[in-house]
Amino acid sequence: MNDIKKLFSLNKYFNIKTFNDKTILVLNKPSKILSENIYLSWLTSINSKTNQTFPVYIGKDASQKNKEKHMGYIEPIIPKLDEITLQNDGAEYKLLENVKCKFNIIFPHEDLMQYFIQWQRYRKYWWSSITTTPSLFTISDMKNGDERSDVNITANFNWGSHVVETIHVQNNVEVTNNSNRSCLLVCAMGLEMALITLLMDGLTNATYYLKLHNSMAPYKISFALDNQDPKNTPTLKDLSNLLHNKLSSRDISAWLPDFTLSLQSQVRENLEMGVTYTAILNDNTLVDGIFHLLNSSTMLREQVHIYDFDSYAALLCGKQTKTK
C-alpha cells in the first residue's frame, strides 16, 4: 500500500503518531463513525441475503447446538476501532488487521458451487455499493487446494492493488449434531482495511476533498453562513443549531461547525470531511426561509425552505420512515 500517505492529510479523521518501524493512525470521531457505518452495512447486507433462506447465529457454539443443514454464523467481535497500525517497510506500509469481520455458512455438499459463486457475487456487489467507484473491485482467479478453494476480492487503484476480502469454501467439514459431512464457506474482511480502502477511494475520486458514498459518510449534512450583515450572524447561528437538532431527531448525522471561517473555507472544510450536503444560510434566509443546499458530488446548489428541510433531508439520507 505505497500510496497510503495520502491519508495522513485527513487531520479531521486521524492523529498521526510516527515511530521508527511503524505509524499509528489514532481515529478521530469522523473515522470512528465511518467504521461503524461500514460494520452496520456489512451486517445489513448479510441479513438481506439470508433472512429468508437459512438461520444465522452469533458464534460457532450457538450454531452447532442446532441441526439445520443450512445455517450461518457470525464471529462475535467488538467492532470498535481506536487506532490503526501501519508497519513501515521502506517506502511501503503494511496494514496490521486486528478486527476481522467473518461470516460462515454451513451447507450440504451438493450446493457447494452454487454457494461459492453466489457469495462471491454478493460480496463484490456489497463492496461496490459502498464506494464512489463501483468498478474498483474485482474477483481473483480461483485457487484450489486440498479439499479447499479460495478467491479474493481486490481493490484496484491506479497505483496498485490490495486484497479487501477473502472467500474460501472447504469440503468435508464435520458438524456437531449432524451425521453428514458438510461444506463450510467463509467470507472474511478486516474492518481496518475496509476503512482505509473507502478513504483512499474517496481521496482518489476528488480533486482536493474527500468524496464518500452517501450511505457511508460520517456526516450527511453540515452548515455554512454566507451573510453580509454581521448583525444577522447570531440569529443565523441559532437557526443552524435548530436545524441541526431537527436533523438529529430524524437520526441524520450532521456536523455543526463554529462558523469562524470564511464561506469558502467553511465549504472547503465540509468537503474535506466528506460531508455529502452543505446547507448555506444567508441574510435572505431570515426573510423568506430559503437557503442553498450544496451537493458535494455534483457541486450544484438547490433552493430549500427551512420548513421542509428536515423532511427533505430524511428523504435524501434514506431516513424518510423516521418520525419527528
C-alpha atoms as a PDB file:
ATOM      1  CA  MET A   1       0.000   0.000   0.000  1.00  0.00           C
ATOM      2  CA  ASN A   2       2.516   2.544  -1.228  1.00  0.00           C
ATOM      3  CA  ASP A   3       0.053   5.433  -1.610  1.00  0.00           C
ATOM      4  CA  ILE A   4      -1.342   5.316   1.894  1.00  0.00           C
ATOM      5  CA  LYS A   5       0.451   8.529   2.866  1.00  0.00           C
ATOM      6  CA  LYS A   6      -2.471  10.372   1.280  1.00  0.00           C
ATOM      7  CA  LEU A   7      -4.457   9.511   4.390  1.00  0.00           C
ATOM      8  CA  PHE A   8      -2.065  11.476   6.570  1.00  0.00           C
ATOM      9  CA  SER A   9      -3.677  14.682   5.243  1.00  0.00           C
ATOM     10  CA  LEU A  10      -7.032  13.765   6.794  1.00  0.00           C
ATOM     11  CA  ASN A  11      -6.434  15.602  10.055  1.00  0.00           C
ATOM     12  CA  LYS A  12     -10.156  15.533  10.883  1.00  0.00           C
ATOM     13  CA  TYR A  13     -10.045  11.742  10.671  1.00  0.00           C
ATOM     14  CA  PHE A  14      -6.682  10.853  12.202  1.00  0.00           C
ATOM     15  CA  ASN A  15      -3.980  11.987  14.559  1.00  0.00           C
ATOM     16  CA  ILE A  16      -0.651  10.620  13.331  1.00  0.00           C
ATOM     17  CA  LYS A  17       1.993   9.104  15.612  1.00  0.00           C
ATOM     18  CA  THR A  18       5.238   8.065  13.923  1.00  0.00           C
ATOM     19  CA  PHE A  19       7.811   5.629  15.312  1.00  0.00           C
ATOM     20  CA  ASN A  20      10.912   4.044  13.808  1.00  0.00           C
ATOM     21  CA  ASP A  21       9.194   0.982  12.371  1.00  0.00           C
ATOM     22  CA  LYS A  22       5.503   1.859  12.497  1.00  0.00           C
ATOM     23  CA  THR A  23       2.937   4.609  12.143  1.00  0.00           C
ATOM     24  CA  ILE A  24      -0.175   4.816  14.300  1.00  0.00           C
ATOM     25  CA  LEU A  25      -3.356   6.401  12.957  1.00  0.00           C
ATOM     26  CA  VAL A  26      -5.377   7.453  16.006  1.00  0.00           C
ATOM     27  CA  LEU A  27      -9.020   7.598  14.938  1.00  0.00           C
ATOM     28  CA  ASN A  28     -10.981  10.794  15.479  1.00  0.00           C
ATOM     29  CA  LYS A  29     -14.769  10.901  15.645  1.00  0.00           C
ATOM     30  CA  PRO A  30     -15.464  11.006  11.863  1.00  0.00           C
ATOM     31  CA  SER A  31     -13.357   7.892  11.197  1.00  0.00           C
ATOM     32  CA  LYS A  32     -14.971   6.082  14.130  1.00  0.00           C
ATOM     33  CA  ILE A  33     -18.429   6.856  12.734  1.00  0.00           C
ATOM     34  CA  LEU A  34     -17.299   5.687   9.295  1.00  0.00           C
ATOM     35  CA  SER A  35     -16.055   2.364  10.694  1.00  0.00           C
ATOM     36  CA  GLU A  36     -19.390   1.907  12.493  1.00  0.00           C
ATOM     37  CA  ASN A  37     -21.243   2.631   9.239  1.00  0.00           C
ATOM     38  CA  ILE A  38     -19.155   0.005   7.465  1.00  0.00           C
ATOM     39  CA  TYR A  39     -19.841  -2.646  10.096  1.00  0.00           C
ATOM     40  CA  LEU A  40     -23.578  -1.893  10.180  1.00  0.00           C
ATOM     41  CA  SER A  41     -23.754  -2.062   6.388  1.00  0.00           C
ATOM     42  CA  TRP A  42     -21.872  -5.383   6.464  1.00  0.00           C
ATOM     43  CA  LEU A  43     -24.385  -6.858   8.919  1.00  0.00           C
ATOM     44  CA  THR A  44     -27.328  -5.472   6.960  1.00  0.00           C
ATOM     45  CA  SER A  45     -26.055  -6.956   3.702  1.00  0.00           C
ATOM     46  CA  ILE A  46     -25.671 -10.401   5.278  1.00  0.00           C
ATOM     47  CA  ASN A  47     -29.154 -10.228   6.754  1.00  0.00           C
ATOM     48  CA  SER A  48     -30.663  -9.209   3.423  1.00  0.00           C
ATOM     49  CA  LYS A  49     -29.187 -12.295   1.730  1.00  0.00           C
ATOM     50  CA  THR A  50     -30.040 -14.812   4.467  1.00  0.00           C
ATOM     51  CA  ASN A  51     -33.199 -13.746   6.316  1.00  0.00           C
ATOM     52  CA  GLN A  52     -35.500 -15.838   4.097  1.00  0.00           C
ATOM     53  CA  THR A  53     -33.017 -18.608   3.301  1.00  0.00           C
ATOM     54  CA  PHE A  54     -31.396 -20.002   6.456  1.00  0.00           C
ATOM     55  CA  PRO A  55     -30.823 -19.008  10.106  1.00  0.00           C
ATOM     56  CA  VAL A  56     -27.729 -17.072  11.176  1.00  0.00           C
ATOM     57  CA  TYR A  57     -26.304 -17.360  14.705  1.00  0.00           C
ATOM     58  CA  ILE A  58     -23.806 -15.363  16.710  1.00  0.00           C
ATOM     59  CA  GLY A  59     -20.790 -17.565  17.346  1.00  0.00           C
ATOM     60  CA  LYS A  60     -19.899 -21.089  16.274  1.00  0.00           C
ATOM     61  CA  ASP A  61     -21.029 -22.700  19.538  1.00  0.00           C
ATOM     62  CA  ALA A  62     -24.556 -21.332  19.122  1.00  0.00           C
ATOM     63  CA  SER A  63     -24.769 -22.628  15.557  1.00  0.00           C
ATOM     64  CA  GLN A  64     -23.593 -26.127  16.474  1.00  0.00           C
ATOM     65  CA  LYS A  65     -26.386 -26.549  19.017  1.00  0.00           C
ATOM     66  CA  ASN A  66     -28.778 -26.649  16.080  1.00  0.00           C
ATOM     67  CA  LYS A  67     -29.279 -29.345  13.467  1.00  0.00           C
ATOM     68  CA  GLU A  68     -30.080 -27.304  10.371  1.00  0.00           C
ATOM     69  CA  LYS A  69     -28.327 -28.462   7.224  1.00  0.00           C
ATOM     70  CA  HIS A  70     -28.170 -24.842   6.071  1.00  0.00           C
ATOM     71  CA  MET A  71     -27.063 -22.295   8.651  1.00  0.00           C
ATOM     72  CA  GLY A  72     -24.718 -19.397   9.101  1.00  0.00           C
ATOM     73  CA  TYR A  73     -22.862 -17.834  11.980  1.00  0.00           C
ATOM     74  CA  ILE A  74     -21.016 -14.585  12.545  1.00  0.00           C
ATOM     75  CA  GLU A  75     -17.845 -14.444  14.572  1.00  0.00           C
ATOM     76  CA  PRO A  76     -18.633 -12.364  17.690  1.00  0.00           C
ATOM     77  CA  ILE A  77     -16.424  -9.258  17.759  1.00  0.00           C
ATOM     78  CA  ILE A  78     -16.378  -5.797  19.256  1.00  0.00           C
ATOM     79  CA  PRO A  79     -16.371  -3.640  16.101  1.00  0.00           C
ATOM     80  CA  LYS A  80     -14.679  -0.701  17.757  1.00  0.00           C
ATOM     81  CA  LEU A  81     -11.583   0.909  16.322  1.00  0.00           C
ATOM     82  CA  ASP A  82      -9.489   3.430  18.222  1.00  0.00           C
ATOM     83  CA  GLU A  83      -6.320   3.259  16.181  1.00  0.00           C
ATOM     84  CA  ILE A  84      -4.799   1.619  13.117  1.00  0.00           C
ATOM     85  CA  THR A  85      -1.213   0.382  12.978  1.00  0.00           C
ATOM     86  CA  LEU A  86       0.872   0.615   9.817  1.00  0.00           C
ATOM     87  CA  GLN A  87       4.127  -1.329   9.737  1.00  0.00           C
ATOM     88  CA  ASN A  88       6.819   0.643   7.918  1.00  0.00           C
ATOM     89  CA  ASP A  89       8.780  -1.381   5.375  1.00  0.00           C
ATOM     90  CA  GLY A  90      10.926   1.079   3.480  1.00  0.00           C
ATOM     91  CA  ALA A  91       8.638   3.012   1.150  1.00  0.00           C
ATOM     92  CA  GLU A  92       5.795   0.558   1.773  1.00  0.00           C
ATOM     93  CA  TYR A  93       3.226   0.447   4.579  1.00  0.00           C
ATOM     94  CA  LYS A  94       1.711  -2.822   5.743  1.00  0.00           C
ATOM     95  CA  LEU A  95      -1.655  -2.585   7.445  1.00  0.00           C
ATOM     96  CA  LEU A  96      -1.975  -4.715  10.583  1.00  0.00           C
ATOM     97  CA  GLU A  97      -5.536  -6.023  10.841  1.00  0.00           C
ATOM     98  CA  ASN A  98      -6.895  -6.708  14.312  1.00  0.00           C
ATOM     99  CA  VAL A  99     -10.684  -6.567  13.815  1.00  0.00           C
ATOM    100  CA  LYS A 100     -11.868  -9.345  11.491  1.00  0.00           C
ATOM    101  CA  CYS A 101     -15.463  -9.485  10.257  1.00  0.00           C
ATOM    102  CA  LYS A 102     -16.172 -13.138   9.412  1.00  0.00           C
ATOM    103  CA  PHE A 103     -19.345 -14.728   8.144  1.00  0.00           C
ATOM    104  CA  ASN A 104     -19.568 -18.526   7.901  1.00  0.00           C
ATOM    105  CA  ILE A 105     -22.111 -20.703   6.086  1.00  0.00           C
ATOM    106  CA  ILE A 106     -22.571 -24.454   6.562  1.00  0.00           C
ATOM    107  CA  PHE A 107     -24.410 -26.284   3.784  1.00  0.00           C
ATOM    108  CA  PRO A 108     -24.680 -29.706   2.084  1.00  0.00           C
ATOM    109  CA  HIS A 109     -22.028 -30.796  -0.394  1.00  0.00           C
ATOM    110  CA  GLU A 110     -24.390 -30.726  -3.378  1.00  0.00           C
ATOM    111  CA  ASP A 111     -24.781 -26.936  -3.003  1.00  0.00           C
ATOM    112  CA  LEU A 112     -21.033 -26.205  -2.964  1.00  0.00           C
ATOM    113  CA  MET A 113     -20.543 -24.411  -6.291  1.00  0.00           C
ATOM    114  CA  GLN A 114     -23.887 -22.631  -6.050  1.00  0.00           C
ATOM    115  CA  TYR A 115     -22.999 -21.046  -2.717  1.00  0.00           C
ATOM    116  CA  PHE A 116     -19.383 -20.365  -3.618  1.00  0.00           C
ATOM    117  CA  ILE A 117     -20.216 -18.466  -6.802  1.00  0.00           C
ATOM    118  CA  GLN A 118     -23.275 -16.808  -5.292  1.00  0.00           C
ATOM    119  CA  TRP A 119     -21.438 -15.347  -2.311  1.00  0.00           C
ATOM    120  CA  GLN A 120     -18.558 -14.115  -4.422  1.00  0.00           C
ATOM    121  CA  ARG A 121     -21.118 -12.089  -6.327  1.00  0.00           C
ATOM    122  CA  TYR A 122     -22.893 -10.929  -3.156  1.00  0.00           C
ATOM    123  CA  ARG A 123     -19.694  -9.715  -1.505  1.00  0.00           C
ATOM    124  CA  LYS A 124     -18.343  -7.955  -4.586  1.00  0.00           C
ATOM    125  CA  TYR A 125     -21.693  -6.201  -5.014  1.00  0.00           C
ATOM    126  CA  TRP A 126     -21.576  -5.011  -1.389  1.00  0.00           C
ATOM    127  CA  TRP A 127     -18.109  -3.524  -1.821  1.00  0.00           C
ATOM    128  CA  SER A 128     -19.225  -1.771  -4.982  1.00  0.00           C
ATOM    129  CA  SER A 129     -22.344  -0.424  -3.257  1.00  0.00           C
ATOM    130  CA  ILE A 130     -20.472   1.437  -0.508  1.00  0.00           C
ATOM    131  CA  THR A 131     -17.872   3.187  -2.640  1.00  0.00           C
ATOM    132  CA  THR A 132     -17.875   6.009  -5.186  1.00  0.00           C
ATOM    133  CA  THR A 133     -16.102   3.737  -7.702  1.00  0.00           C
ATOM    134  CA  PRO A 134     -18.121   0.523  -8.224  1.00  0.00           C
ATOM    135  CA  SER A 135     -15.624  -0.709 -10.826  1.00  0.00           C
ATOM    136  CA  LEU A 136     -12.785  -0.573  -8.278  1.00  0.00           C
ATOM    137  CA  PHE A 137     -13.295  -4.180  -7.174  1.00  0.00           C
ATOM    138  CA  THR A 138     -12.619  -7.457  -8.960  1.00  0.00           C
ATOM    139  CA  ILE A 139     -12.694 -11.140  -8.010  1.00  0.00           C
ATOM    140  CA  SER A 140      -9.421 -13.033  -8.388  1.00  0.00           C
ATOM    141  CA  ASP A 141      -8.992 -16.373 -10.099  1.00  0.00           C
ATOM    142  CA  MET A 142      -9.908 -19.393  -8.005  1.00  0.00           C
ATOM    143  CA  LYS A 143      -7.116 -21.256  -6.243  1.00  0.00           C
ATOM    144  CA  ASN A 144      -7.745 -24.889  -5.413  1.00  0.00           C
ATOM    145  CA  GLY A 145      -6.075 -26.836  -2.608  1.00  0.00           C
ATOM    146  CA  ASP A 146      -6.709 -29.991  -0.625  1.00  0.00           C
ATOM    147  CA  GLU A 147     -10.493 -30.014  -0.049  1.00  0.00           C
ATOM    148  CA  ARG A 148     -10.483 -26.204  -0.322  1.00  0.00           C
ATOM    149  CA  SER A 149     -10.919 -23.391  -2.863  1.00  0.00           C
ATOM    150  CA  ASP A 150     -10.137 -19.690  -2.384  1.00  0.00           C
ATOM    151  CA  VAL A 151     -10.806 -16.374  -4.120  1.00  0.00           C
ATOM    152  CA  ASN A 152     -10.033 -12.773  -3.163  1.00  0.00           C
ATOM    153  CA  ILE A 153     -11.916  -9.553  -3.707  1.00  0.00           C
ATOM    154  CA  THR A 154      -9.330  -6.974  -4.723  1.00  0.00           C
ATOM    155  CA  ALA A 155      -9.380  -3.176  -4.816  1.00  0.00           C
ATOM    156  CA  ASN A 156      -7.517  -2.000  -7.913  1.00  0.00           C
ATOM    157  CA  PHE A 157      -6.168   1.528  -7.583  1.00  0.00           C
ATOM    158  CA  ASN A 158      -4.087   3.224 -10.266  1.00  0.00           C
ATOM    159  CA  TRP A 159      -1.006   2.876  -8.041  1.00  0.00           C
ATOM    160  CA  GLY A 160      -1.569  -0.805  -7.254  1.00  0.00           C
ATOM    161  CA  SER A 161      -3.955  -3.396  -5.818  1.00  0.00           C
ATOM    162  CA  HIS A 162      -4.680  -4.911  -2.424  1.00  0.00           C
ATOM    163  CA  VAL A 163      -6.971  -7.645  -1.114  1.00  0.00           C
ATOM    164  CA  VAL A 164     -10.002  -6.390   0.798  1.00  0.00           C
ATOM    165  CA  GLU A 165     -11.809  -9.680   1.439  1.00  0.00           C
ATOM    166  CA  THR A 166     -11.123 -13.398   1.213  1.00  0.00           C
ATOM    167  CA  ILE A 167     -13.718 -16.042   0.411  1.00  0.00           C
ATOM    168  CA  HIS A 168     -12.981 -19.724   0.738  1.00  0.00           C
ATOM    169  CA  VAL A 169     -15.000 -22.917   0.714  1.00  0.00           C
ATOM    170  CA  GLN A 170     -13.934 -26.088   2.478  1.00  0.00           C
ATOM    171  CA  ASN A 171     -15.308 -29.552   1.741  1.00  0.00           C
ATOM    172  CA  ASN A 172     -15.965 -32.396   4.196  1.00  0.00           C
ATOM    173  CA  VAL A 173     -16.426 -30.367   7.365  1.00  0.00           C
ATOM    174  CA  GLU A 174     -17.737 -32.249  10.389  1.00  0.00           C
ATOM    175  CA  VAL A 175     -20.649 -30.517  12.087  1.00  0.00           C
ATOM    176  CA  THR A 176     -21.823 -31.282  15.624  1.00  0.00           C
ATOM    177  CA  ASN A 177     -25.271 -32.962  15.809  1.00  0.00           C
ATOM    178  CA  ASN A 178     -25.168 -33.651  12.092  1.00  0.00           C
ATOM    179  CA  SER A 179     -24.150 -37.120  10.948  1.00  0.00           C
ATOM    180  CA  ASN A 180     -23.487 -35.941   7.395  1.00  0.00           C
ATOM    181  CA  ARG A 181     -20.333 -34.100   6.463  1.00  0.00           C
ATOM    182  CA  SER A 182     -20.974 -30.634   5.099  1.00  0.00           C
ATOM    183  CA  CYS A 183     -19.216 -27.736   3.372  1.00  0.00           C
ATOM    184  CA  LEU A 184     -18.100 -24.519   5.028  1.00  0.00           C
ATOM    185  CA  LEU A 185     -17.903 -21.171   3.253  1.00  0.00           C
ATOM    186  CA  VAL A 186     -16.121 -18.266   4.973  1.00  0.00           C
ATOM    187  CA  CYS A 187     -16.225 -14.585   3.966  1.00  0.00           C
ATOM    188  CA  ALA A 188     -13.630 -12.611   5.936  1.00  0.00           C
ATOM    189  CA  MET A 189     -12.612  -8.953   5.812  1.00  0.00           C
ATOM    190  CA  GLY A 190     -10.644  -6.641   8.082  1.00  0.00           C
ATOM    191  CA  LEU A 191     -12.549  -3.613   9.363  1.00  0.00           C
ATOM    192  CA  GLU A 192      -9.320  -1.575   9.273  1.00  0.00           C
ATOM    193  CA  MET A 193      -8.766  -2.492   5.633  1.00  0.00           C
ATOM    194  CA  ALA A 194     -12.346  -1.560   4.750  1.00  0.00           C
ATOM    195  CA  LEU A 195     -11.970   1.842   6.412  1.00  0.00           C
ATOM    196  CA  ILE A 196      -8.650   2.558   4.705  1.00  0.00           C
ATOM    197  CA  THR A 197      -9.980   1.425   1.309  1.00  0.00           C
ATOM    198  CA  LEU A 198     -13.027   3.692   1.411  1.00  0.00           C
ATOM    199  CA  LEU A 199     -10.952   6.690   2.475  1.00  0.00           C
ATOM    200  CA  MET A 200      -8.310   6.087  -0.187  1.00  0.00           C
ATOM    201  CA  ASP A 201     -11.013   5.728  -2.827  1.00  0.00           C
ATOM    202  CA  GLY A 202     -12.647   8.922  -1.548  1.00  0.00           C
ATOM    203  CA  LEU A 203      -9.392  10.837  -1.916  1.00  0.00           C
ATOM    204  CA  THR A 204      -8.709   9.374  -5.345  1.00  0.00           C
ATOM    205  CA  ASN A 205     -12.080  10.489  -6.705  1.00  0.00           C
ATOM    206  CA  ALA A 206     -11.867  14.135  -5.760  1.00  0.00           C
ATOM    207  CA  THR A 207      -9.502  16.939  -6.677  1.00  0.00           C
ATOM    208  CA  TYR A 208      -8.930  18.414  -3.239  1.00  0.00           C
ATOM    209  CA  TYR A 209     -11.559  16.925  -0.948  1.00  0.00           C
ATOM    210  CA  LEU A 210     -12.905  13.605   0.330  1.00  0.00           C
ATOM    211  CA  LYS A 211     -15.707  12.074  -1.725  1.00  0.00           C
ATOM    212  CA  LEU A 212     -17.542   9.323   0.157  1.00  0.00           C
ATOM    213  CA  HIS A 213     -20.649   7.354  -0.707  1.00  0.00           C
ATOM    214  CA  ASN A 214     -23.682   8.985   0.914  1.00  0.00           C
ATOM    215  CA  SER A 215     -24.514   5.840   2.898  1.00  0.00           C
ATOM    216  CA  MET A 216     -21.002   5.766   4.399  1.00  0.00           C
ATOM    217  CA  ALA A 217     -20.319   9.456   5.030  1.00  0.00           C
ATOM    218  CA  PRO A 218     -19.899  10.100   8.782  1.00  0.00           C
ATOM    219  CA  TYR A 219     -21.828  13.357   8.435  1.00  0.00           C
ATOM    220  CA  LYS A 220     -24.536  13.647   5.796  1.00  0.00           C
ATOM    221  CA  ILE A 221     -25.169  17.360   6.253  1.00  0.00           C
ATOM    222  CA  SER A 222     -23.273  20.369   7.570  1.00  0.00           C
ATOM    223  CA  PHE A 223     -23.860  24.115   7.616  1.00  0.00           C
ATOM    224  CA  ALA A 224     -22.213  27.317   6.429  1.00  0.00           C
ATOM    225  CA  LEU A 225     -23.096  31.007   6.754  1.00  0.00           C
ATOM    226  CA  ASP A 226     -22.984  33.490   3.851  1.00  0.00           C
ATOM    227  CA  ASN A 227     -24.349  36.619   5.472  1.00  0.00           C
ATOM    228  CA  GLN A 228     -23.161  40.155   4.714  1.00  0.00           C
ATOM    229  CA  ASP A 229     -24.744  41.807   7.750  1.00  0.00           C
ATOM    230  CA  PRO A 230     -22.841  40.852  10.953  1.00  0.00           C
ATOM    231  CA  LYS A 231     -25.949  41.661  12.982  1.00  0.00           C
ATOM    232  CA  ASN A 232     -27.623  38.577  11.490  1.00  0.00           C
ATOM    233  CA  THR A 233     -24.831  36.213  12.490  1.00  0.00           C
ATOM    234  CA  PRO A 234     -26.156  35.290  15.963  1.00  0.00           C
ATOM    235  CA  THR A 235     -29.661  34.630  14.607  1.00  0.00           C
ATOM    236  CA  LEU A 236     -28.319  32.502  11.713  1.00  0.00           C
ATOM    237  CA  LYS A 237     -26.196  30.518  14.166  1.00  0.00           C
ATOM    238  CA  ASP A 238     -29.270  29.875  16.293  1.00  0.00           C
ATOM    239  CA  LEU A 239     -31.205  28.830  13.195  1.00  0.00           C
ATOM    240  CA  SER A 240     -28.394  26.440  12.201  1.00  0.00           C
ATOM    241  CA  ASN A 241     -28.431  24.947  15.675  1.00  0.00           C
ATOM    242  CA  LEU A 242     -32.225  24.489  15.488  1.00  0.00           C
ATOM    243  CA  LEU A 243     -31.987  22.771  12.100  1.00  0.00           C
ATOM    244  CA  HIS A 244     -29.147  20.600  13.387  1.00  0.00           C
ATOM    245  CA  ASN A 245     -31.306  19.464  16.298  1.00  0.00           C
ATOM    246  CA  LYS A 246     -34.214  18.658  13.959  1.00  0.00           C
ATOM    247  CA  LEU A 247     -31.873  16.552  11.807  1.00  0.00           C
ATOM    248  CA  SER A 248     -30.655  14.716  14.907  1.00  0.00           C
ATOM    249  CA  SER A 249     -34.273  13.927  15.834  1.00  0.00           C
ATOM    250  CA  ARG A 250     -34.533  12.227  12.430  1.00  0.00           C
ATOM    251  CA  ASP A 251     -31.423  10.172  13.151  1.00  0.00           C
ATOM    252  CA  ILE A 252     -29.473  12.090  10.470  1.00  0.00           C
ATOM    253  CA  SER A 253     -25.798  12.510  11.285  1.00  0.00           C
ATOM    254  CA  ALA A 254     -24.970  16.212  10.909  1.00  0.00           C
ATOM    255  CA  TRP A 255     -21.957  18.391  11.656  1.00  0.00           C
ATOM    256  CA  LEU A 256     -22.383  21.800  13.297  1.00  0.00           C
ATOM    257  CA  PRO A 257     -19.263  23.967  12.760  1.00  0.00           C
ATOM    258  CA  ASP A 258     -18.330  27.031  14.806  1.00  0.00           C
ATOM    259  CA  PHE A 259     -18.673  29.394  11.794  1.00  0.00           C
ATOM    260  CA  THR A 260     -15.391  31.205  12.479  1.00  0.00           C
ATOM    261  CA  LEU A 261     -14.099  30.749   8.917  1.00  0.00           C
ATOM    262  CA  SER A 262     -14.959  32.495   5.658  1.00  0.00           C
ATOM    263  CA  LEU A 263     -17.685  30.969   3.496  1.00  0.00           C
ATOM    264  CA  GLN A 264     -15.156  29.438   1.103  1.00  0.00           C
ATOM    265  CA  SER A 265     -13.205  27.918   3.993  1.00  0.00           C
ATOM    266  CA  GLN A 266     -16.382  26.655   5.665  1.00  0.00           C
ATOM    267  CA  VAL A 267     -17.425  24.828   2.488  1.00  0.00           C
ATOM    268  CA  ARG A 268     -13.913  23.504   1.921  1.00  0.00           C
ATOM    269  CA  GLU A 269     -13.729  22.149   5.480  1.00  0.00           C
ATOM    270  CA  ASN A 270     -17.033  20.318   4.978  1.00  0.00           C
ATOM    271  CA  LEU A 271     -15.821  18.842   1.684  1.00  0.00           C
ATOM    272  CA  GLU A 272     -12.551  17.722   3.250  1.00  0.00           C
ATOM    273  CA  MET A 273     -14.558  15.854   5.897  1.00  0.00           C
ATOM    274  CA  GLY A 274     -16.589  14.046   3.249  1.00  0.00           C
ATOM    275  CA  VAL A 275     -19.864  15.755   4.186  1.00  0.00           C
ATOM    276  CA  THR A 276     -22.450  14.996   1.494  1.00  0.00           C
ATOM    277  CA  TYR A 277     -24.534  18.188   1.685  1.00  0.00           C
ATOM    278  CA  THR A 278     -23.814  21.692   2.991  1.00  0.00           C
ATOM    279  CA  ALA A 279     -26.730  23.951   3.933  1.00  0.00           C
ATOM    280  CA  ILE A 280     -25.651  27.551   3.199  1.00  0.00           C
ATOM    281  CA  LEU A 281     -27.742  30.098   5.100  1.00  0.00           C
ATOM    282  CA  ASN A 282     -27.687  33.809   4.236  1.00  0.00           C
ATOM    283  CA  ASP A 283     -29.332  37.105   5.195  1.00  0.00           C
ATOM    284  CA  ASN A 284     -32.365  36.445   2.978  1.00  0.00           C
ATOM    285  CA  THR A 285     -32.958  33.146   4.781  1.00  0.00           C
ATOM    286  CA  LEU A 286     -34.232  35.188   7.732  1.00  0.00           C
ATOM    287  CA  VAL A 287     -36.724  36.905   5.402  1.00  0.00           C
ATOM    288  CA  ASP A 288     -38.056  34.206   3.091  1.00  0.00           C
ATOM    289  CA  GLY A 289     -36.807  30.992   4.757  1.00  0.00           C
ATOM    290  CA  ILE A 290     -34.889  29.937   1.619  1.00  0.00           C
ATOM    291  CA  PHE A 291     -31.281  28.685   1.667  1.00  0.00           C
ATOM    292  CA  HIS A 292     -28.981  26.819  -0.706  1.00  0.00           C
ATOM    293  CA  LEU A 293     -28.124  23.136  -0.308  1.00  0.00           C
ATOM    294  CA  LEU A 294     -24.767  22.247  -1.886  1.00  0.00           C
ATOM    295  CA  ASN A 295     -24.312  18.670  -3.156  1.00  0.00           C
ATOM    296  CA  SER A 296     -20.662  17.617  -2.785  1.00  0.00           C
ATOM    297  CA  SER A 297     -20.961  15.047  -5.591  1.00  0.00           C
ATOM    298  CA  THR A 298     -22.232  17.430  -8.258  1.00  0.00           C
ATOM    299  CA  MET A 299     -21.193  20.767  -6.657  1.00  0.00           C
ATOM    300  CA  LEU A 300     -24.638  22.070  -7.640  1.00  0.00           C
ATOM    301  CA  ARG A 301     -26.875  24.104  -5.334  1.00  0.00           C
ATOM    302  CA  GLU A 302     -30.613  23.833  -4.936  1.00  0.00           C
ATOM    303  CA  GLN A 303     -33.026  26.047  -3.053  1.00  0.00           C
ATOM    304  CA  VAL A 304     -34.670  24.558   0.035  1.00  0.00           C
ATOM    305  CA  HIS A 305     -37.074  26.051   2.569  1.00  0.00           C
ATOM    306  CA  ILE A 306     -36.248  25.711   6.257  1.00  0.00           C
ATOM    307  CA  TYR A 307     -39.786  24.454   6.953  1.00  0.00           C
ATOM    308  CA  ASP A 308     -39.315  21.431   4.677  1.00  0.00           C
ATOM    309  CA  PHE A 309     -35.640  20.834   5.344  1.00  0.00           C
ATOM    310  CA  ASP A 310     -35.702  18.005   7.877  1.00  0.00           C
ATOM    311  CA  SER A 311     -38.278  16.055   5.834  1.00  0.00           C
ATOM    312  CA  TYR A 312     -36.328  16.594   2.626  1.00  0.00           C
ATOM    313  CA  ALA A 313     -33.049  15.692   4.340  1.00  0.00           C
ATOM    314  CA  ALA A 314     -34.642  12.490   5.638  1.00  0.00           C
ATOM    315  CA  LEU A 315     -35.593  11.612   2.067  1.00  0.00           C
ATOM    316  CA  LEU A 316     -32.055  12.325   0.805  1.00  0.00           C
ATOM    317  CA  CYS A 317     -30.471  10.259   3.569  1.00  0.00           C
ATOM    318  CA  GLY A 318     -32.877   7.321   3.475  1.00  0.00           C
ATOM    319  CA  LYS A 319     -34.469   8.218   6.811  1.00  0.00           C
ATOM    320  CA  GLN A 320     -37.910   9.070   5.477  1.00  0.00           C
ATOM    321  CA  THR A 321     -39.569   6.433   7.672  1.00  0.00           C
ATOM    322  CA  LYS A 322     -38.353   8.151  10.808  1.00  0.00           C
ATOM    323  CA  THR A 323     -40.833  10.252  12.731  1.00  0.00           C
ATOM    324  CA  LYS A 324     -40.177  13.551  14.372  1.00  0.00           C
END
